[in-house]
């Protein structure tokens, strides 16, 4: 079966910053879309155990004080989120995330940081099936001018950009809608199942990273773009 017929599990996080290796989970959202309809929605608010910088609070609206008062212990949230993702992967279905390598890597690093089983340990060799609209758009419409943010990309695929962007559950719904638009615009993607599409995106990301790194260096800028996707493998960054 083609991946477009699978149940999609949309996934997004809001965090304390922009580094998937150093920053911490604040909120997470999962939306299960079955046959084009949102069947289940789950959201979490965590107390990350560290201060939430003002710059991050300005983006997602969660302050340190609010997270401490209303958030659950981050270990509990991580265990539940990772359990839902892993269960979906064990069923052979794809997780959908915009800029997936950030969210998946951040949660994986958080699991390790708190002494919980990582995704690799949970999956035990089963595939991590991921669909990332950002990777697909970069590959299939690479020469389109303009930014490649979710809110900028949405109108390209017939999706209204929500004024509540940067709340995890809103971004998940918008991501799923953008992916549906990409699938309509590029029907050749129907030839894939979830596993082959994941491999296709891994290759596409590597090609983009190599090309973008060369471009930056031609501009006289030092650059090292990650080749790993969807999970950036740990090196010496924690």
PDB file of C-alpha atoms in Angstrom, residues 15-125:
ATOM      1  CA  UNK A  15      11.243  23.651  23.502  1.00  0.00           C
ATOM      2  CA  UNK A  16      13.688  25.863  25.379  1.00  0.00           C
ATOM      3  CA  UNK A  17      15.738  26.763  22.313  1.00  0.00           C
ATOM      4  CA  UNK A  18      17.006  25.736  18.895  1.00  0.00           C
ATOM      5  CA  UNK A  19      19.622  23.058  19.662  1.00  0.00           C
ATOM      6  CA  UNK A  20      18.314  19.482  19.567  1.00  0.00           C
ATOM      7  CA  UNK A  21      21.332  18.401  21.628  1.00  0.00           C
ATOM      8  CA  UNK A  22      21.234  20.940  24.450  1.00  0.00           C
ATOM      9  CA  UNK A  23      17.685  22.244  24.740  1.00  0.00           C
ATOM     10  CA  UNK A  24      14.757  20.740  26.597  1.00  0.00           C
ATOM     11  CA  UNK A  25      11.177  19.709  25.929  1.00  0.00           C
ATOM     12  CA  UNK A  26       8.383  22.066  27.006  1.00  0.00           C
ATOM     13  CA  UNK A  27       5.307  20.939  25.047  1.00  0.00           C
ATOM     14  CA  UNK A  28       4.508  18.115  22.651  1.00  0.00           C
ATOM     15  CA  UNK A  29       1.518  17.326  20.471  1.00  0.00           C
ATOM     16  CA  UNK A  30       0.434  14.259  18.523  1.00  0.00           C
ATOM     17  CA  UNK A  31      -2.418  14.166  16.030  1.00  0.00           C
ATOM     18  CA  UNK A  32      -3.504  10.856  14.511  1.00  0.00           C
ATOM     19  CA  UNK A  33      -4.992  11.386  11.047  1.00  0.00           C
ATOM     20  CA  UNK A  34      -6.855   8.429   9.557  1.00  0.00           C
ATOM     21  CA  UNK A  35      -8.317   8.605   6.039  1.00  0.00           C
ATOM     22  CA  UNK A  36      -7.933  12.377   6.014  1.00  0.00           C
ATOM     23  CA  UNK A  37      -9.659  12.965   9.366  1.00  0.00           C
ATOM     24  CA  UNK A  38      -8.054  13.837  12.696  1.00  0.00           C
ATOM     25  CA  UNK A  39      -9.034  10.873  14.850  1.00  0.00           C
ATOM     26  CA  UNK A  40      -7.108  11.515  18.085  1.00  0.00           C
ATOM     27  CA  UNK A  41      -5.254  14.511  19.511  1.00  0.00           C
ATOM     28  CA  UNK A  42      -2.913  14.417  22.506  1.00  0.00           C
ATOM     29  CA  UNK A  43      -0.941  17.281  24.034  1.00  0.00           C
ATOM     30  CA  UNK A  44       1.554  17.499  26.878  1.00  0.00           C
ATOM     31  CA  UNK A  45       3.014  20.329  28.957  1.00  0.00           C
ATOM     32  CA  UNK A  46       6.258  19.472  30.745  1.00  0.00           C
ATOM     33  CA  UNK A  47       8.259  21.156  33.442  1.00  0.00           C
ATOM     34  CA  UNK A  48      11.632  20.936  31.700  1.00  0.00           C
ATOM     35  CA  UNK A  49      13.530  21.286  34.961  1.00  0.00           C
ATOM     36  CA  UNK A  50      15.491  24.293  33.687  1.00  0.00           C
ATOM     37  CA  UNK A  51      14.752  27.946  33.054  1.00  0.00           C
ATOM     38  CA  UNK A  52      12.896  28.659  29.819  1.00  0.00           C
ATOM     39  CA  UNK A  53      14.700  31.567  28.131  1.00  0.00           C
ATOM     40  CA  UNK A  54      12.665  34.660  27.369  1.00  0.00           C
ATOM     41  CA  UNK A  55      13.364  34.239  23.656  1.00  0.00           C
ATOM     42  CA  UNK A  56      11.741  30.797  23.693  1.00  0.00           C
ATOM     43  CA  UNK A  57       8.780  31.964  25.785  1.00  0.00           C
ATOM     44  CA  UNK A  58       8.216  34.770  23.269  1.00  0.00           C
ATOM     45  CA  UNK A  59       7.774  32.140  20.545  1.00  0.00           C
ATOM     46  CA  UNK A  60       5.527  29.572  22.234  1.00  0.00           C
ATOM     47  CA  UNK A  61       4.100  31.532  25.173  1.00  0.00           C
ATOM     48  CA  UNK A  62       5.188  29.169  27.968  1.00  0.00           C
ATOM     49  CA  UNK A  63       7.158  30.776  30.797  1.00  0.00           C
ATOM     50  CA  UNK A  64       9.285  29.024  33.406  1.00  0.00           C
ATOM     51  CA  UNK A  65       6.752  29.875  36.095  1.00  0.00           C
ATOM     52  CA  UNK A  66       3.812  28.531  34.096  1.00  0.00           C
ATOM     53  CA  UNK A  67       5.623  25.288  33.248  1.00  0.00           C
ATOM     54  CA  UNK A  68       6.584  24.741  36.891  1.00  0.00           C
ATOM     55  CA  UNK A  69       3.041  25.324  38.096  1.00  0.00           C
ATOM     56  CA  UNK A  70       1.120  23.472  35.399  1.00  0.00           C
ATOM     57  CA  UNK A  71       3.586  21.124  33.725  1.00  0.00           C
ATOM     58  CA  UNK A  72       4.121  17.476  34.504  1.00  0.00           C
ATOM     59  CA  UNK A  73       7.561  16.032  35.295  1.00  0.00           C
ATOM     60  CA  UNK A  74       9.446  15.890  32.030  1.00  0.00           C
ATOM     61  CA  UNK A  75      10.394  12.231  32.540  1.00  0.00           C
ATOM     62  CA  UNK A  76       6.707  11.244  32.560  1.00  0.00           C
ATOM     63  CA  UNK A  77       5.978  13.291  29.443  1.00  0.00           C
ATOM     64  CA  UNK A  78       8.978  11.876  27.583  1.00  0.00           C
ATOM     65  CA  UNK A  79       7.996   8.303  28.403  1.00  0.00           C
ATOM     66  CA  UNK A  80       4.448   8.822  27.150  1.00  0.00           C
ATOM     67  CA  UNK A  81       5.434  10.672  23.973  1.00  0.00           C
ATOM     68  CA  UNK A  82       8.152   8.160  23.092  1.00  0.00           C
ATOM     69  CA  UNK A  83       5.769   5.295  23.804  1.00  0.00           C
ATOM     70  CA  UNK A  84       3.153   6.677  21.399  1.00  0.00           C
ATOM     71  CA  UNK A  85       5.697   7.265  18.644  1.00  0.00           C
ATOM     72  CA  UNK A  86       7.270   3.852  19.040  1.00  0.00           C
ATOM     73  CA  UNK A  87       3.910   2.075  19.043  1.00  0.00           C
ATOM     74  CA  UNK A  88       3.006   3.793  15.753  1.00  0.00           C
ATOM     75  CA  UNK A  89       6.341   2.768  14.218  1.00  0.00           C
ATOM     76  CA  UNK A  90       5.892  -0.829  15.361  1.00  0.00           C
ATOM     77  CA  UNK A  91       2.623  -0.886  13.432  1.00  0.00           C
ATOM     78  CA  UNK A  92       4.513   0.089  10.296  1.00  0.00           C
ATOM     79  CA  UNK A  93       3.037   3.571   9.954  1.00  0.00           C
ATOM     80  CA  UNK A  94       4.799   6.925   9.413  1.00  0.00           C
ATOM     81  CA  UNK A  95       5.271   9.786  11.842  1.00  0.00           C
ATOM     82  CA  UNK A  96       4.855  13.188  10.170  1.00  0.00           C
ATOM     83  CA  UNK A  97       6.917  16.131  11.414  1.00  0.00           C
ATOM     84  CA  UNK A  98       8.110  19.391   9.893  1.00  0.00           C
ATOM     85  CA  UNK A  99      11.902  19.557  10.216  1.00  0.00           C
ATOM     86  CA  UNK A 100      11.642  16.135  11.795  1.00  0.00           C
ATOM     87  CA  UNK A 101      15.326  15.761  12.590  1.00  0.00           C
ATOM     88  CA  UNK A 102      15.052  18.557  15.166  1.00  0.00           C
ATOM     89  CA  UNK A 103      12.050  17.203  17.110  1.00  0.00           C
ATOM     90  CA  UNK A 104      13.014  13.538  16.947  1.00  0.00           C
ATOM     91  CA  UNK A 105      16.625  14.198  17.891  1.00  0.00           C
ATOM     92  CA  UNK A 106      15.668  16.497  20.764  1.00  0.00           C
ATOM     93  CA  UNK A 107      13.308  13.926  22.275  1.00  0.00           C
ATOM     94  CA  UNK A 108      15.880  11.166  21.777  1.00  0.00           C
ATOM     95  CA  UNK A 109      18.555  13.220  23.559  1.00  0.00           C
ATOM     96  CA  UNK A 110      16.101  14.043  26.347  1.00  0.00           C
ATOM     97  CA  UNK A 111      15.345  10.339  26.783  1.00  0.00           C
ATOM     98  CA  UNK A 112      19.054   9.603  27.138  1.00  0.00           C
ATOM     99  CA  UNK A 113      19.590  12.585  29.449  1.00  0.00           C
ATOM    100  CA  UNK A 114      16.909  11.337  31.854  1.00  0.00           C
ATOM    101  CA  UNK A 115      18.008   7.693  31.832  1.00  0.00           C
ATOM    102  CA  UNK A 116      15.136   6.484  29.653  1.00  0.00           C
ATOM    103  CA  UNK A 117      15.365   4.131  26.681  1.00  0.00           C
ATOM    104  CA  UNK A 118      16.274   5.895  23.455  1.00  0.00           C
ATOM    105  CA  UNK A 119      14.369   5.382  20.221  1.00  0.00           C
ATOM    106  CA  UNK A 120      17.000   2.936  18.946  1.00  0.00           C
ATOM    107  CA  UNK A 121      16.697   0.894  22.131  1.00  0.00           C
ATOM    108  CA  UNK A 122      12.903   0.919  21.948  1.00  0.00           C
ATOM    109  CA  UNK A 123      12.732   0.026  18.258  1.00  0.00           C
ATOM    110  CA  UNK A 124      15.379  -2.730  18.492  1.00  0.00           C
ATOM    111  CA  UNK A 125      15.975  -2.747  14.753  1.00  0.00           C
TER     112      UNK A 125
END
